[in-house]
């Protein structure tokens, strides 16, 4: 885990951060997962870990989504960000646990690690499964039984800079499979261009994850 501070006074987003430092942008968009879903089913794999991987890959391949503050409050970039996701508990389906899986660009290796971590989270019996979390994480969740068209959080303003991703229930439109994806973005570091790129890259990663 490496954190690289930036030259704040020369940073091109300095005035944006000072104006929008606690402002969040909430966007929901449909993502075409037709190719991804087909490949996942042909291989006998599960969709959720593939979606978590895709979101983590998009965040890790674009530095606009890896900004953070260190413990001294300095702005910088993580070299890698790990997905921190929700898992339904086996003892009570009305409750969930949260688990972190180390990100690697190797999908097969990530899928194997995710599967082990997911199984642990199902039975850990508490909200936070990891005794200690790394600082460099990105939140991911899912509403598998609900398709949605909008999303928003209440409460305190967003203070971190890493996108939060929420996946909904997919639907079929003709031959296409569309997945509602919501994102919470920090306006201090992400504008409309970055947010558009997030959803575009998410769709691209899904389409190209497996060789055709």
XYZ file of C-alpha atoms in Angstrom:
212
model
C 0.000 0.000 0.000
C 1.555 3.267 -1.129
C 0.191 6.782 -0.757
C 1.798 9.422 -2.954
C 1.195 13.024 -1.845
C 0.611 15.606 -4.562
C 1.809 19.214 -4.751
C -1.400 20.767 -3.473
C -0.529 24.345 -4.448
C 0.092 23.276 -8.048
C -2.754 20.789 -8.181
C -5.201 21.551 -10.984
C -8.163 20.689 -8.758
C -7.228 22.843 -5.775
C -10.010 25.386 -6.315
C -12.529 22.613 -7.038
C -11.750 20.871 -3.772
C -11.989 24.103 -1.809
C -15.383 24.821 -3.357
C -16.875 21.307 -3.373
C -14.914 19.460 -0.682
C -17.981 18.044 1.068
C -20.290 17.795 -1.936
C -21.451 14.437 -3.243
C -22.914 13.672 -6.661
C -25.366 10.768 -6.961
C -25.847 9.219 -10.377
C -27.770 6.138 -11.494
C -27.340 4.695 -14.974
C -28.072 1.465 -16.832
C -24.997 -0.574 -17.740
C -25.199 -3.193 -20.480
C -23.894 -6.460 -19.004
C -25.128 -8.749 -21.803
C -21.678 -10.027 -22.745
C -20.483 -10.280 -19.141
C -23.576 -12.165 -17.994
C -23.345 -14.626 -20.877
C -19.681 -15.381 -20.235
C -20.220 -15.738 -16.492
C -23.063 -18.227 -16.992
C -21.119 -20.249 -19.566
C -18.287 -20.628 -17.067
C -20.534 -21.494 -14.141
C -19.425 -18.440 -12.164
C -21.363 -16.027 -9.972
C -22.245 -12.538 -11.120
C -21.687 -10.582 -7.871
C -17.924 -11.206 -7.558
C -17.533 -10.342 -11.235
C -19.357 -7.048 -10.700
C -17.262 -6.248 -7.627
C -14.133 -6.971 -9.649
C -15.279 -4.762 -12.535
C -15.981 -1.812 -10.240
C -12.666 -2.233 -8.431
C -10.804 -2.471 -11.733
C -12.367 0.737 -13.047
C -11.445 2.560 -9.843
C -7.896 1.219 -9.883
C -7.188 1.975 -13.521
C -8.229 5.642 -13.255
C -6.394 7.916 -10.821
C -9.391 10.268 -10.641
C -11.020 7.629 -8.412
C -7.989 6.987 -6.173
C -7.591 10.365 -4.478
C -7.470 10.387 -0.678
C -6.148 12.226 2.379
C -3.464 10.787 4.625
C -3.589 10.981 8.425
C -2.045 14.463 8.277
C -4.729 15.669 5.866
C -2.479 15.782 2.792
C -4.064 15.093 -0.597
C -2.559 12.260 -2.601
C -3.153 9.075 -4.549
C -3.365 5.455 -3.483
C -1.488 3.071 -5.715
C -4.286 0.517 -5.228
C -7.799 0.516 -3.749
C -9.464 -2.640 -2.400
C -13.211 -3.402 -2.638
C -15.147 -3.412 0.640
C -18.506 -5.025 -0.017
C -21.683 -6.310 1.618
C -22.546 -9.979 2.139
C -25.946 -11.379 3.333
C -25.604 -13.304 6.590
C -26.665 -16.941 6.647
C -27.991 -16.743 10.211
C -30.327 -13.839 9.400
C -31.023 -12.724 5.835
C -32.299 -9.396 7.142
C -28.730 -8.597 8.214
C -25.483 -8.283 6.320
C -21.758 -8.311 6.943
C -18.997 -6.306 5.321
C -15.786 -7.800 3.966
C -12.686 -6.579 2.168
C -10.942 -8.586 -0.556
C -7.497 -7.550 -1.746
C -7.659 -6.272 -5.317
C -5.600 -7.853 -8.050
C -6.020 -7.267 -11.779
C -5.934 -11.059 -12.282
C -9.648 -11.898 -12.355
C -9.209 -15.609 -11.629
C -7.064 -14.909 -8.563
C -9.479 -12.235 -7.368
C -12.496 -14.497 -7.855
C -10.890 -17.242 -5.776
C -9.988 -14.841 -2.960
C -13.443 -13.259 -3.080
C -15.147 -16.650 -2.823
C -13.191 -17.511 0.338
C -13.779 -14.083 1.870
C -17.483 -14.164 0.994
C -17.935 -17.551 2.674
C -16.221 -16.228 5.787
C -18.428 -13.121 5.821
C -21.617 -15.189 5.532
C -20.918 -16.816 8.890
C -18.897 -14.227 10.821
C -22.052 -13.151 12.701
C -21.297 -9.439 12.860
C -21.324 -6.329 10.693
C -17.560 -5.868 10.334
C -15.764 -9.116 9.525
C -12.238 -7.745 9.222
C -10.548 -7.023 12.572
C -8.628 -4.231 10.857
C -9.296 -2.553 7.533
C -6.785 -0.934 5.205
C -7.320 2.774 4.607
C -7.413 2.320 0.840
C -10.862 0.830 0.265
C -13.890 1.510 -1.951
C -17.421 0.673 -0.869
C -19.594 -1.631 -2.989
C -23.072 -3.004 -2.313
C -26.013 -4.610 -4.101
C -29.809 -4.797 -3.978
C -30.244 -8.116 -5.827
C -34.031 -8.130 -5.561
C -34.602 -4.507 -6.551
C -34.145 -2.626 -9.765
C -33.974 1.127 -9.204
C -33.730 4.382 -11.118
C -32.334 6.706 -8.456
C -30.185 6.580 -5.343
C -29.097 8.887 -2.533
C -27.622 8.843 0.963
C -28.775 10.962 3.880
C -26.716 12.039 6.853
C -23.271 13.611 6.921
C -21.669 15.106 3.796
C -19.270 12.889 1.864
C -15.748 13.477 3.136
C -13.828 10.699 1.371
C -12.940 10.861 -2.316
C -13.468 7.261 -3.416
C -16.621 6.351 -5.368
C -19.254 4.157 -3.716
C -20.965 1.714 -6.107
C -24.405 0.131 -5.733
C -25.635 -2.602 -8.091
C -29.336 -3.353 -8.529
C -31.369 -6.162 -10.054
C -30.783 -6.558 -13.772
C -33.585 -6.680 -16.332
C -33.897 -7.905 -19.888
C -34.812 -5.635 -22.766
C -34.996 -7.732 -25.893
C -31.600 -9.388 -26.267
C -29.904 -6.956 -23.876
C -29.359 -7.345 -20.139
C -29.284 -4.005 -18.348
C -28.041 -3.472 -14.822
C -28.925 -0.359 -12.810
C -25.728 0.983 -11.240
C -25.653 3.860 -8.805
C -22.575 5.777 -7.805
C -21.735 8.265 -5.084
C -18.897 10.540 -6.192
C -16.981 13.327 -4.486
C -17.402 16.527 -6.498
C -14.069 17.703 -5.084
C -12.253 15.286 -7.396
C -14.903 14.028 -9.829
C -16.932 16.062 -12.320
C -19.389 15.002 -15.008
C -16.570 13.881 -17.305
C -15.082 11.539 -14.692
C -18.484 10.177 -13.703
C -19.432 9.498 -17.328
C -16.101 7.736 -17.775
C -16.762 5.561 -14.723
C -19.944 4.091 -16.208
C -18.440 3.807 -19.689
C -15.383 1.986 -18.365
C -17.551 -0.281 -16.220
C -19.418 -1.420 -19.314
C -16.200 -1.827 -21.297
C -14.491 -3.877 -18.592
C -17.518 -6.183 -18.442
C -17.524 -6.666 -22.217
C -13.796 -7.428 -22.419
C -13.282 -9.402 -19.201
C -13.276 -12.709 -21.073
C -11.959 -13.410 -24.580
C -14.763 -13.781 -27.096
